[in-house]
Amino acid sequence: MKKLVLATNNEHKVTELNRMLKDLGFECVPLKSIGDFEEPVEDGDSFLENAKIKAKAAYDNCGLCVLADDS
């Protein structure tokens, strides 16, 4: 099963995504599972820009596939 880091520590979101992705061969894990690192400043002008900021920061920290949202 492939790991997919969800750039959040919201356990409800992780559980929800795991239900949706389990048949596709992904295990969704929370951000805290990849270690401690300083969360980025979300200073984008939109939800999309902030999600990109979070996803890039998580990817740079772990090198795994990352999914982020900002809503």
PDB file of N, CA, C and O in Angstrom:
ATOM      1  N   MET A   1       0.840  -1.173   0.000  1.00  0.00           N
ATOM      2  CA  MET A   1       0.000   0.000   0.000  1.00  0.00           C
ATOM      3  C   MET A   1       0.891   1.244   0.000  1.00  0.00           C
ATOM      4  O   MET A   1       1.857   1.315   0.747  1.00  0.00           O
ATOM      5  N   LYS A   2       0.584   2.211  -0.840  1.00  0.00           N
ATOM      6  CA  LYS A   2       1.359   3.449  -0.932  1.00  0.00           C
ATOM      7  C   LYS A   2       0.886   4.446   0.117  1.00  0.00           C
ATOM      8  O   LYS A   2      -0.307   4.575   0.368  1.00  0.00           O
ATOM      9  N   LYS A   3       1.850   5.148   0.720  1.00  0.00           N
ATOM     10  CA  LYS A   3       1.501   6.180   1.696  1.00  0.00           C
ATOM     11  C   LYS A   3       1.215   7.493   0.989  1.00  0.00           C
ATOM     12  O   LYS A   3       1.921   7.883   0.065  1.00  0.00           O
ATOM     13  N   LEU A   4       0.180   8.159   1.457  1.00  0.00           N
ATOM     14  CA  LEU A   4      -0.182   9.489   0.984  1.00  0.00           C
ATOM     15  C   LEU A   4      -0.287  10.365   2.217  1.00  0.00           C
ATOM     16  O   LEU A   4      -1.115  10.108   3.098  1.00  0.00           O
ATOM     17  N   VAL A   5       0.579  11.348   2.321  1.00  0.00           N
ATOM     18  CA  VAL A   5       0.566  12.247   3.465  1.00  0.00           C
ATOM     19  C   VAL A   5      -0.507  13.304   3.243  1.00  0.00           C
ATOM     20  O   VAL A   5      -0.524  13.971   2.213  1.00  0.00           O
ATOM     21  N   LEU A   6      -1.401  13.420   4.198  1.00  0.00           N
ATOM     22  CA  LEU A   6      -2.401  14.474   4.168  1.00  0.00           C
ATOM     23  C   LEU A   6      -1.863  15.611   5.021  1.00  0.00           C
ATOM     24  O   LEU A   6      -1.600  15.437   6.207  1.00  0.00           O
ATOM     25  N   ALA A   7      -1.631  16.756   4.407  1.00  0.00           N
ATOM     26  CA  ALA A   7      -0.986  17.878   5.090  1.00  0.00           C
ATOM     27  C   ALA A   7      -1.954  18.530   6.075  1.00  0.00           C
ATOM     28  O   ALA A   7      -2.384  19.675   5.921  1.00  0.00           O
ATOM     29  N   THR A   8      -2.306  17.754   7.098  1.00  0.00           N
ATOM     30  CA  THR A   8      -3.169  18.209   8.181  1.00  0.00           C
ATOM     31  C   THR A   8      -2.922  17.305   9.377  1.00  0.00           C
ATOM     32  O   THR A   8      -2.378  16.210   9.228  1.00  0.00           O
ATOM     33  N   ASN A   9      -3.304  17.761  10.530  1.00  0.00           N
ATOM     34  CA  ASN A   9      -3.303  16.904  11.713  1.00  0.00           C
ATOM     35  C   ASN A   9      -4.728  16.626  12.168  1.00  0.00           C
ATOM     36  O   ASN A   9      -4.951  16.119  13.255  1.00  0.00           O
ATOM     37  N   ASN A  10      -5.696  16.948  11.315  1.00  0.00           N
ATOM     38  CA  ASN A  10      -7.104  16.706  11.594  1.00  0.00           C
ATOM     39  C   ASN A  10      -7.402  15.225  11.343  1.00  0.00           C
ATOM     40  O   ASN A  10      -7.467  14.775  10.197  1.00  0.00           O
ATOM     41  N   GLU A  11      -7.567  14.471  12.427  1.00  0.00           N
ATOM     42  CA  GLU A  11      -7.776  13.025  12.315  1.00  0.00           C
ATOM     43  C   GLU A  11      -9.056  12.681  11.549  1.00  0.00           C
ATOM     44  O   GLU A  11      -9.120  11.652  10.878  1.00  0.00           O
ATOM     45  N   HIS A  12     -10.077  13.530  11.653  1.00  0.00           N
ATOM     46  CA  HIS A  12     -11.326  13.271  10.920  1.00  0.00           C
ATOM     47  C   HIS A  12     -11.075  13.279   9.414  1.00  0.00           C
ATOM     48  O   HIS A  12     -11.578  12.411   8.687  1.00  0.00           O
ATOM     49  N   LYS A  13     -10.292  14.246   8.935  1.00  0.00           N
ATOM     50  CA  LYS A  13      -9.974  14.308   7.507  1.00  0.00           C
ATOM     51  C   LYS A  13      -9.187  13.078   7.069  1.00  0.00           C
ATOM     52  O   LYS A  13      -9.420  12.534   5.993  1.00  0.00           O
ATOM     53  N   VAL A  14      -8.251  12.640   7.905  1.00  0.00           N
ATOM     54  CA  VAL A  14      -7.444  11.462   7.580  1.00  0.00           C
ATOM     55  C   VAL A  14      -8.334  10.227   7.478  1.00  0.00           C
ATOM     56  O   VAL A  14      -8.235   9.454   6.516  1.00  0.00           O
ATOM     57  N   THR A  15      -9.220  10.047   8.436  1.00  0.00           N
ATOM     58  CA  THR A  15     -10.138   8.907   8.425  1.00  0.00           C
ATOM     59  C   THR A  15     -11.032   8.942   7.192  1.00  0.00           C
ATOM     60  O   THR A  15     -11.228   7.918   6.516  1.00  0.00           O
ATOM     61  N   GLU A  16     -11.568  10.111   6.896  1.00  0.00           N
ATOM     62  CA  GLU A  16     -12.450  10.270   5.737  1.00  0.00           C
ATOM     63  C   GLU A  16     -11.719   9.938   4.433  1.00  0.00           C
ATOM     64  O   GLU A  16     -12.240   9.211   3.587  1.00  0.00           O
ATOM     65  N   LEU A  17     -10.504  10.444   4.273  1.00  0.00           N
ATOM     66  CA  LEU A  17      -9.736  10.165   3.057  1.00  0.00           C
ATOM     67  C   LEU A  17      -9.352   8.694   2.959  1.00  0.00           C
ATOM     68  O   LEU A  17      -9.357   8.134   1.865  1.00  0.00           O
ATOM     69  N   ASN A  18      -9.044   8.070   4.081  1.00  0.00           N
ATOM     70  CA  ASN A  18      -8.720   6.645   4.061  1.00  0.00           C
ATOM     71  C   ASN A  18      -9.899   5.819   3.559  1.00  0.00           C
ATOM     72  O   ASN A  18      -9.706   4.875   2.798  1.00  0.00           O
ATOM     73  N   ARG A  19     -11.096   6.186   3.963  1.00  0.00           N
ATOM     74  CA  ARG A  19     -12.280   5.482   3.466  1.00  0.00           C
ATOM     75  C   ARG A  19     -12.410   5.623   1.957  1.00  0.00           C
ATOM     76  O   ARG A  19     -12.757   4.681   1.256  1.00  0.00           O
ATOM     77  N   MET A  20     -12.129   6.805   1.442  1.00  0.00           N
ATOM     78  CA  MET A  20     -12.284   7.062   0.012  1.00  0.00           C
ATOM     79  C   MET A  20     -11.180   6.422  -0.834  1.00  0.00           C
ATOM     80  O   MET A  20     -11.414   6.052  -1.978  1.00  0.00           O
ATOM     81  N   LEU A  21      -9.978   6.309  -0.298  1.00  0.00           N
ATOM     82  CA  LEU A  21      -8.829   5.884  -1.092  1.00  0.00           C
ATOM     83  C   LEU A  21      -8.386   4.445  -0.875  1.00  0.00           C
ATOM     84  O   LEU A  21      -7.497   3.966  -1.581  1.00  0.00           O
ATOM     85  N   LYS A  22      -8.991   3.736   0.075  1.00  0.00           N
ATOM     86  CA  LYS A  22      -8.498   2.398   0.411  1.00  0.00           C
ATOM     87  C   LYS A  22      -8.525   1.442  -0.771  1.00  0.00           C
ATOM     88  O   LYS A  22      -7.613   0.636  -0.939  1.00  0.00           O
ATOM     89  N   ASP A  23      -9.526   1.526  -1.621  1.00  0.00           N
ATOM     90  CA  ASP A  23      -9.613   0.617  -2.767  1.00  0.00           C
ATOM     91  C   ASP A  23      -8.638   0.981  -3.888  1.00  0.00           C
ATOM     92  O   ASP A  23      -8.481   0.219  -4.835  1.00  0.00           O
ATOM     93  N   LEU A  24      -8.000   2.132  -3.770  1.00  0.00           N
ATOM     94  CA  LEU A  24      -7.033   2.565  -4.780  1.00  0.00           C
ATOM     95  C   LEU A  24      -5.592   2.244  -4.381  1.00  0.00           C
ATOM     96  O   LEU A  24      -4.653   2.595  -5.088  1.00  0.00           O
ATOM     97  N   GLY A  25      -5.429   1.614  -3.203  1.00  0.00           N
ATOM     98  CA  GLY A  25      -4.094   1.203  -2.784  1.00  0.00           C
ATOM     99  C   GLY A  25      -3.298   2.263  -2.036  1.00  0.00           C
ATOM    100  O   GLY A  25      -2.075   2.191  -1.984  1.00  0.00           O
ATOM    101  N   PHE A  26      -3.992   3.246  -1.462  1.00  0.00           N
ATOM    102  CA  PHE A  26      -3.315   4.295  -0.701  1.00  0.00           C
ATOM    103  C   PHE A  26      -3.682   4.224   0.765  1.00  0.00           C
ATOM    104  O   PHE A  26      -4.831   3.958   1.116  1.00  0.00           O
ATOM    105  N   GLU A  27      -2.694   4.468   1.609  1.00  0.00           N
ATOM    106  CA  GLU A  27      -2.931   4.663   3.028  1.00  0.00           C
ATOM    107  C   GLU A  27      -2.654   6.127   3.317  1.00  0.00           C
ATOM    108  O   GLU A  27      -1.537   6.617   3.126  1.00  0.00           O
ATOM    109  N   CYS A  28      -3.660   6.839   3.756  1.00  0.00           N
ATOM    110  CA  CYS A  28      -3.529   8.252   4.067  1.00  0.00           C
ATOM    111  C   CYS A  28      -3.034   8.387   5.504  1.00  0.00           C
ATOM    112  O   CYS A  28      -3.582   7.771   6.414  1.00  0.00           O
ATOM    113  N   VAL A  29      -1.959   9.157   5.688  1.00  0.00           N
ATOM    114  CA  VAL A  29      -1.391   9.355   7.020  1.00  0.00           C
ATOM    115  C   VAL A  29      -1.351  10.844   7.337  1.00  0.00           C
ATOM    116  O   VAL A  29      -1.203  11.671   6.441  1.00  0.00           O
ATOM    117  N   PRO A  30      -1.484  11.190   8.614  1.00  0.00           N
ATOM    118  CA  PRO A  30      -1.468  12.614   8.991  1.00  0.00           C
ATOM    119  C   PRO A  30      -0.061  13.193   8.940  1.00  0.00           C
ATOM    120  O   PRO A  30       0.940  12.471   8.997  1.00  0.00           O
ATOM    121  N   LEU A  31      -0.005  14.473   8.853  1.00  0.00           N
ATOM    122  CA  LEU A  31       1.251  15.216   8.794  1.00  0.00           C
ATOM    123  C   LEU A  31       2.181  14.855   9.943  1.00  0.00           C
ATOM    124  O   LEU A  31       3.382  14.680   9.762  1.00  0.00           O
ATOM    125  N   LYS A  32       1.625  14.680  11.141  1.00  0.00           N
ATOM    126  CA  LYS A  32       2.463  14.392  12.312  1.00  0.00           C
ATOM    127  C   LYS A  32       3.199  13.061  12.196  1.00  0.00           C
ATOM    128  O   LYS A  32       4.193  12.844  12.874  1.00  0.00           O
ATOM    129  N   SER A  33       2.737  12.178  11.305  1.00  0.00           N
ATOM    130  CA  SER A  33       3.386  10.870  11.166  1.00  0.00           C
ATOM    131  C   SER A  33       4.722  10.947  10.441  1.00  0.00           C
ATOM    132  O   SER A  33       5.487   9.991  10.456  1.00  0.00           O
ATOM    133  N   ILE A  34       5.017  12.062   9.800  1.00  0.00           N
ATOM    134  CA  ILE A  34       6.285  12.189   9.076  1.00  0.00           C
ATOM    135  C   ILE A  34       7.336  12.928   9.884  1.00  0.00           C
ATOM    136  O   ILE A  34       8.402  13.229   9.391  1.00  0.00           O
ATOM    137  N   GLY A  35       7.012  13.256  11.126  1.00  0.00           N
ATOM    138  CA  GLY A  35       7.973  13.916  11.998  1.00  0.00           C
ATOM    139  C   GLY A  35       7.609  15.353  12.287  1.00  0.00           C
ATOM    140  O   GLY A  35       6.652  15.894  11.750  1.00  0.00           O
ATOM    141  N   ASP A  36       8.394  15.926  13.156  1.00  0.00           N
ATOM    142  CA  ASP A  36       8.168  17.313  13.546  1.00  0.00           C
ATOM    143  C   ASP A  36       8.879  18.249  12.587  1.00  0.00           C
ATOM    144  O   ASP A  36      10.049  18.053  12.270  1.00  0.00           O
ATOM    145  N   PHE A  37       8.152  19.211  12.097  1.00  0.00           N
ATOM    146  CA  PHE A  37       8.766  20.282  11.330  1.00  0.00           C
ATOM    147  C   PHE A  37       7.868  21.493  11.438  1.00  0.00           C
ATOM    148  O   PHE A  37       6.684  21.393  11.738  1.00  0.00           O
ATOM    149  N   GLU A  38       8.470  22.632  11.246  1.00  0.00           N
ATOM    150  CA  GLU A  38       7.732  23.875  11.381  1.00  0.00           C
ATOM    151  C   GLU A  38       6.734  24.021  10.237  1.00  0.00           C
ATOM    152  O   GLU A  38       7.108  23.940   9.066  1.00  0.00           O
ATOM    153  N   GLU A  39       5.467  24.213  10.591  1.00  0.00           N
ATOM    154  CA  GLU A  39       4.457  24.387   9.556  1.00  0.00           C
ATOM    155  C   GLU A  39       4.678  25.723   8.855  1.00  0.00           C
ATOM    156  O   GLU A  39       5.057  26.712   9.481  1.00  0.00           O
ATOM    157  N   PRO A  40       4.451  25.764   7.558  1.00  0.00           N
ATOM    158  CA  PRO A  40       4.717  26.989   6.804  1.00  0.00           C
ATOM    159  C   PRO A  40       3.682  28.075   7.096  1.00  0.00           C
ATOM    160  O   PRO A  40       2.569  27.795   7.552  1.00  0.00           O
ATOM    161  N   VAL A  41       4.062  29.280   6.794  1.00  0.00           N
ATOM    162  CA  VAL A  41       3.133  30.407   6.884  1.00  0.00           C
ATOM    163  C   VAL A  41       2.221  30.334   5.668  1.00  0.00           C
ATOM    164  O   VAL A  41       2.689  30.279   4.533  1.00  0.00           O
ATOM    165  N   GLU A  42       0.934  30.289   5.915  1.00  0.00           N
ATOM    166  CA  GLU A  42      -0.045  30.211   4.834  1.00  0.00           C
ATOM    167  C   GLU A  42      -0.460  31.637   4.466  1.00  0.00           C
ATOM    168  O   GLU A  42      -1.468  32.145   4.934  1.00  0.00           O
ATOM    169  N   ASP A  43       0.342  32.254   3.607  1.00  0.00           N
ATOM    170  CA  ASP A  43       0.105  33.650   3.263  1.00  0.00           C
ATOM    171  C   ASP A  43      -0.341  33.838   1.814  1.00  0.00           C
ATOM    172  O   ASP A  43      -0.204  34.907   1.240  1.00  0.00           O
ATOM    173  N   GLY A  44      -0.905  32.779   1.235  1.00  0.00           N
ATOM    174  CA  GLY A  44      -1.405  32.868  -0.134  1.00  0.00           C
ATOM    175  C   GLY A  44      -2.672  33.710  -0.191  1.00  0.00           C
ATOM    176  O   GLY A  44      -3.292  34.003   0.829  1.00  0.00           O
ATOM    177  N   ASP A  45      -3.054  34.071  -1.401  1.00  0.00           N
ATOM    178  CA  ASP A  45      -4.246  34.893  -1.604  1.00  0.00           C
ATOM    179  C   ASP A  45      -5.513  34.069  -1.818  1.00  0.00           C
ATOM    180  O   ASP A  45      -6.572  34.640  -2.064  1.00  0.00           O
ATOM    181  N   SER A  46      -5.396  32.737  -1.747  1.00  0.00           N
ATOM    182  CA  SER A  46      -6.566  31.896  -1.986  1.00  0.00           C
ATOM    183  C   SER A  46      -6.390  30.568  -1.259  1.00  0.00           C
ATOM    184  O   SER A  46      -5.289  30.233  -0.804  1.00  0.00           O
ATOM    185  N   PHE A  47      -7.475  29.790  -1.172  1.00  0.00           N
ATOM    186  CA  PHE A  47      -7.386  28.453  -0.608  1.00  0.00           C
ATOM    187  C   PHE A  47      -6.393  27.614  -1.398  1.00  0.00           C
ATOM    188  O   PHE A  47      -5.600  26.863  -0.833  1.00  0.00           O
ATOM    189  N   LEU A  48      -6.424  27.738  -2.725  1.00  0.00           N
ATOM    190  CA  LEU A  48      -5.533  26.962  -3.580  1.00  0.00           C
ATOM    191  C   LEU A  48      -4.068  27.284  -3.286  1.00  0.00           C
ATOM    192  O   LEU A  48      -3.238  26.377  -3.138  1.00  0.00           O
ATOM    193  N   GLU A  49      -3.733  28.549  -3.202  1.00  0.00           N
ATOM    194  CA  GLU A  49      -2.342  28.932  -2.935  1.00  0.00           C
ATOM    195  C   GLU A  49      -1.887  28.418  -1.573  1.00  0.00           C
ATOM    196  O   GLU A  49      -0.760  27.924  -1.434  1.00  0.00           O
ATOM    197  N   ASN A  50      -2.750  28.511  -0.554  1.00  0.00           N
ATOM    198  CA  ASN A  50      -2.379  28.018   0.772  1.00  0.00           C
ATOM    199  C   ASN A  50      -2.216  26.503   0.775  1.00  0.00           C
ATOM    200  O   ASN A  50      -1.318  25.972   1.431  1.00  0.00           O
ATOM    201  N   ALA A  51      -3.052  25.792   0.044  1.00  0.00           N
ATOM    202  CA  ALA A  51      -2.917  24.342  -0.049  1.00  0.00           C
ATOM    203  C   ALA A  51      -1.596  23.976  -0.723  1.00  0.00           C
ATOM    204  O   ALA A  51      -0.918  23.034  -0.305  1.00  0.00           O
ATOM    205  N   LYS A  52      -1.224  24.707  -1.752  1.00  0.00           N
ATOM    206  CA  LYS A  52       0.055  24.459  -2.428  1.00  0.00           C
ATOM    207  C   LYS A  52       1.232  24.701  -1.486  1.00  0.00           C
ATOM    208  O   LYS A  52       2.208  23.944  -1.490  1.00  0.00           O
ATOM    209  N   ILE A  53       1.150  25.756  -0.685  1.00  0.00           N
ATOM    210  CA  ILE A  53       2.210  26.066   0.281  1.00  0.00           C
ATOM    211  C   ILE A  53       2.370  24.914   1.266  1.00  0.00           C
ATOM    212  O   ILE A  53       3.485  24.451   1.539  1.00  0.00           O
ATOM    213  N   LYS A  54       1.249  24.416   1.803  1.00  0.00           N
ATOM    214  CA  LYS A  54       1.297  23.310   2.766  1.00  0.00           C
ATOM    215  C   LYS A  54       1.821  22.029   2.117  1.00  0.00           C
ATOM    216  O   LYS A  54       2.640  21.322   2.704  1.00  0.00           O
ATOM    217  N   ALA A  55       1.353  21.731   0.917  1.00  0.00           N
ATOM    218  CA  ALA A  55       1.773  20.507   0.239  1.00  0.00           C
ATOM    219  C   ALA A  55       3.265  20.533  -0.065  1.00  0.00           C
ATOM    220  O   ALA A  55       3.969  19.542   0.142  1.00  0.00           O
ATOM    221  N   LYS A  56       3.770  21.651  -0.552  1.00  0.00           N
ATOM    222  CA  LYS A  56       5.196  21.744  -0.881  1.00  0.00           C
ATOM    223  C   LYS A  56       6.058  21.614   0.371  1.00  0.00           C
ATOM    224  O   LYS A  56       7.078  20.923   0.358  1.00  0.00           O
ATOM    225  N   ALA A  57       5.644  22.259   1.448  1.00  0.00           N
ATOM    226  CA  ALA A  57       6.410  22.172   2.691  1.00  0.00           C
ATOM    227  C   ALA A  57       6.453  20.740   3.203  1.00  0.00           C
ATOM    228  O   ALA A  57       7.510  20.248   3.625  1.00  0.00           O
ATOM    229  N   ALA A  58       5.328  20.037   3.153  1.00  0.00           N
ATOM    230  CA  ALA A  58       5.293  18.648   3.611  1.00  0.00           C
ATOM    231  C   ALA A  58       6.152  17.770   2.703  1.00  0.00           C
ATOM    232  O   ALA A  58       6.926  16.936   3.184  1.00  0.00           O
ATOM    233  N   TYR A  59       6.028  17.954   1.389  1.00  0.00           N
ATOM    234  CA  TYR A  59       6.829  17.169   0.441  1.00  0.00           C
ATOM    235  C   TYR A  59       8.318  17.410   0.660  1.00  0.00           C
ATOM    236  O   TYR A  59       9.117  16.472   0.681  1.00  0.00           O
ATOM    237  N   ASP A  60       8.706  18.667   0.818  1.00  0.00           N
ATOM    238  CA  ASP A  60      10.114  18.989   1.039  1.00  0.00           C
ATOM    239  C   ASP A  60      10.646  18.315   2.304  1.00  0.00           C
ATOM    240  O   ASP A  60      11.830  18.015   2.395  1.00  0.00           O
ATOM    241  N   ASN A  61       9.760  18.079   3.269  1.00  0.00           N
ATOM    242  CA  ASN A  61      10.166  17.466   4.527  1.00  0.00           C
ATOM    243  C   ASN A  61      10.253  15.941   4.447  1.00  0.00           C
ATOM    244  O   ASN A  61      11.073  15.333   5.119  1.00  0.00           O
ATOM    245  N   CYS A  62       9.398  15.312   3.609  1.00  0.00           N
ATOM    246  CA  CYS A  62       9.347  13.847   3.636  1.00  0.00           C
ATOM    247  C   CYS A  62       9.597  13.169   2.297  1.00  0.00           C
ATOM    248  O   CYS A  62       9.923  11.994   2.266  1.00  0.00           O
ATOM    249  N   GLY A  63       9.375  13.861   1.182  1.00  0.00           N
ATOM    250  CA  GLY A  63       9.599  13.267  -0.128  1.00  0.00           C
ATOM    251  C   GLY A  63       8.533  12.267  -0.557  1.00  0.00           C
ATOM    252  O   GLY A  63       8.713  11.585  -1.556  1.00  0.00           O
ATOM    253  N   LEU A  64       7.444  12.177   0.189  1.00  0.00           N
ATOM    254  CA  LEU A  64       6.351  11.283  -0.152  1.00  0.00           C
ATOM    255  C   LEU A  64       5.265  12.042  -0.902  1.00  0.00           C
ATOM    256  O   LEU A  64       5.272  13.271  -0.951  1.00  0.00           O
ATOM    257  N   CYS A  65       4.322  11.310  -1.466  1.00  0.00           N
ATOM    258  CA  CYS A  65       3.153  11.947  -2.086  1.00  0.00           C
ATOM    259  C   CYS A  65       2.381  12.684  -1.014  1.00  0.00           C
ATOM    260  O   CYS A  65       2.179  12.173   0.080  1.00  0.00           O
ATOM    261  N   VAL A  66       1.939  13.895  -1.340  1.00  0.00           N
ATOM    262  CA  VAL A  66       1.255  14.743  -0.361  1.00  0.00           C
ATOM    263  C   VAL A  66      -0.020  15.298  -0.982  1.00  0.00           C
ATOM    264  O   VAL A  66      -0.055  15.652  -2.159  1.00  0.00           O
ATOM    265  N   LEU A  67      -1.050  15.395  -0.152  1.00  0.00           N
ATOM    266  CA  LEU A  67      -2.305  16.023  -0.521  1.00  0.00           C
ATOM    267  C   LEU A  67      -2.615  17.067   0.533  1.00  0.00           C
ATOM    268  O   LEU A  67      -2.469  16.804   1.728  1.00  0.00           O
ATOM    269  N   ALA A  68      -3.022  18.253   0.100  1.00  0.00           N
ATOM    270  CA  ALA A  68      -3.341  19.322   1.052  1.00  0.00           C
ATOM    271  C   ALA A  68      -4.613  20.033   0.619  1.00  0.00           C
ATOM    272  O   ALA A  68      -4.953  20.068  -0.558  1.00  0.00           O
ATOM    273  N   ASP A  69      -5.284  20.601   1.607  1.00  0.00           N
ATOM    274  CA  ASP A  69      -6.421  21.466   1.332  1.00  0.00           C
ATOM    275  C   ASP A  69      -6.315  22.664   2.272  1.00  0.00           C
ATOM    276  O   ASP A  69      -5.460  22.697   3.131  1.00  0.00           O
ATOM    277  N   ASP A  70      -7.181  23.602   2.087  1.00  0.00           N
ATOM    278  CA  ASP A  70      -7.179  24.769   2.979  1.00  0.00           C
ATOM    279  C   ASP A  70      -8.597  25.305   3.077  1.00  0.00           C
ATOM    280  O   ASP A  70      -8.884  26.406   2.640  1.00  0.00           O
ATOM    281  N   SER A  71      -9.464  24.474   3.584  1.00  0.00           N
ATOM    282  CA  SER A  71     -10.850  24.933   3.780  1.00  0.00           C
ATOM    283  C   SER A  71     -11.468  24.220   4.959  1.00  0.00           C
ATOM    284  O   SER A  71     -10.921  23.281   5.468  1.00  0.00           O
TER     285      SER A  71
END
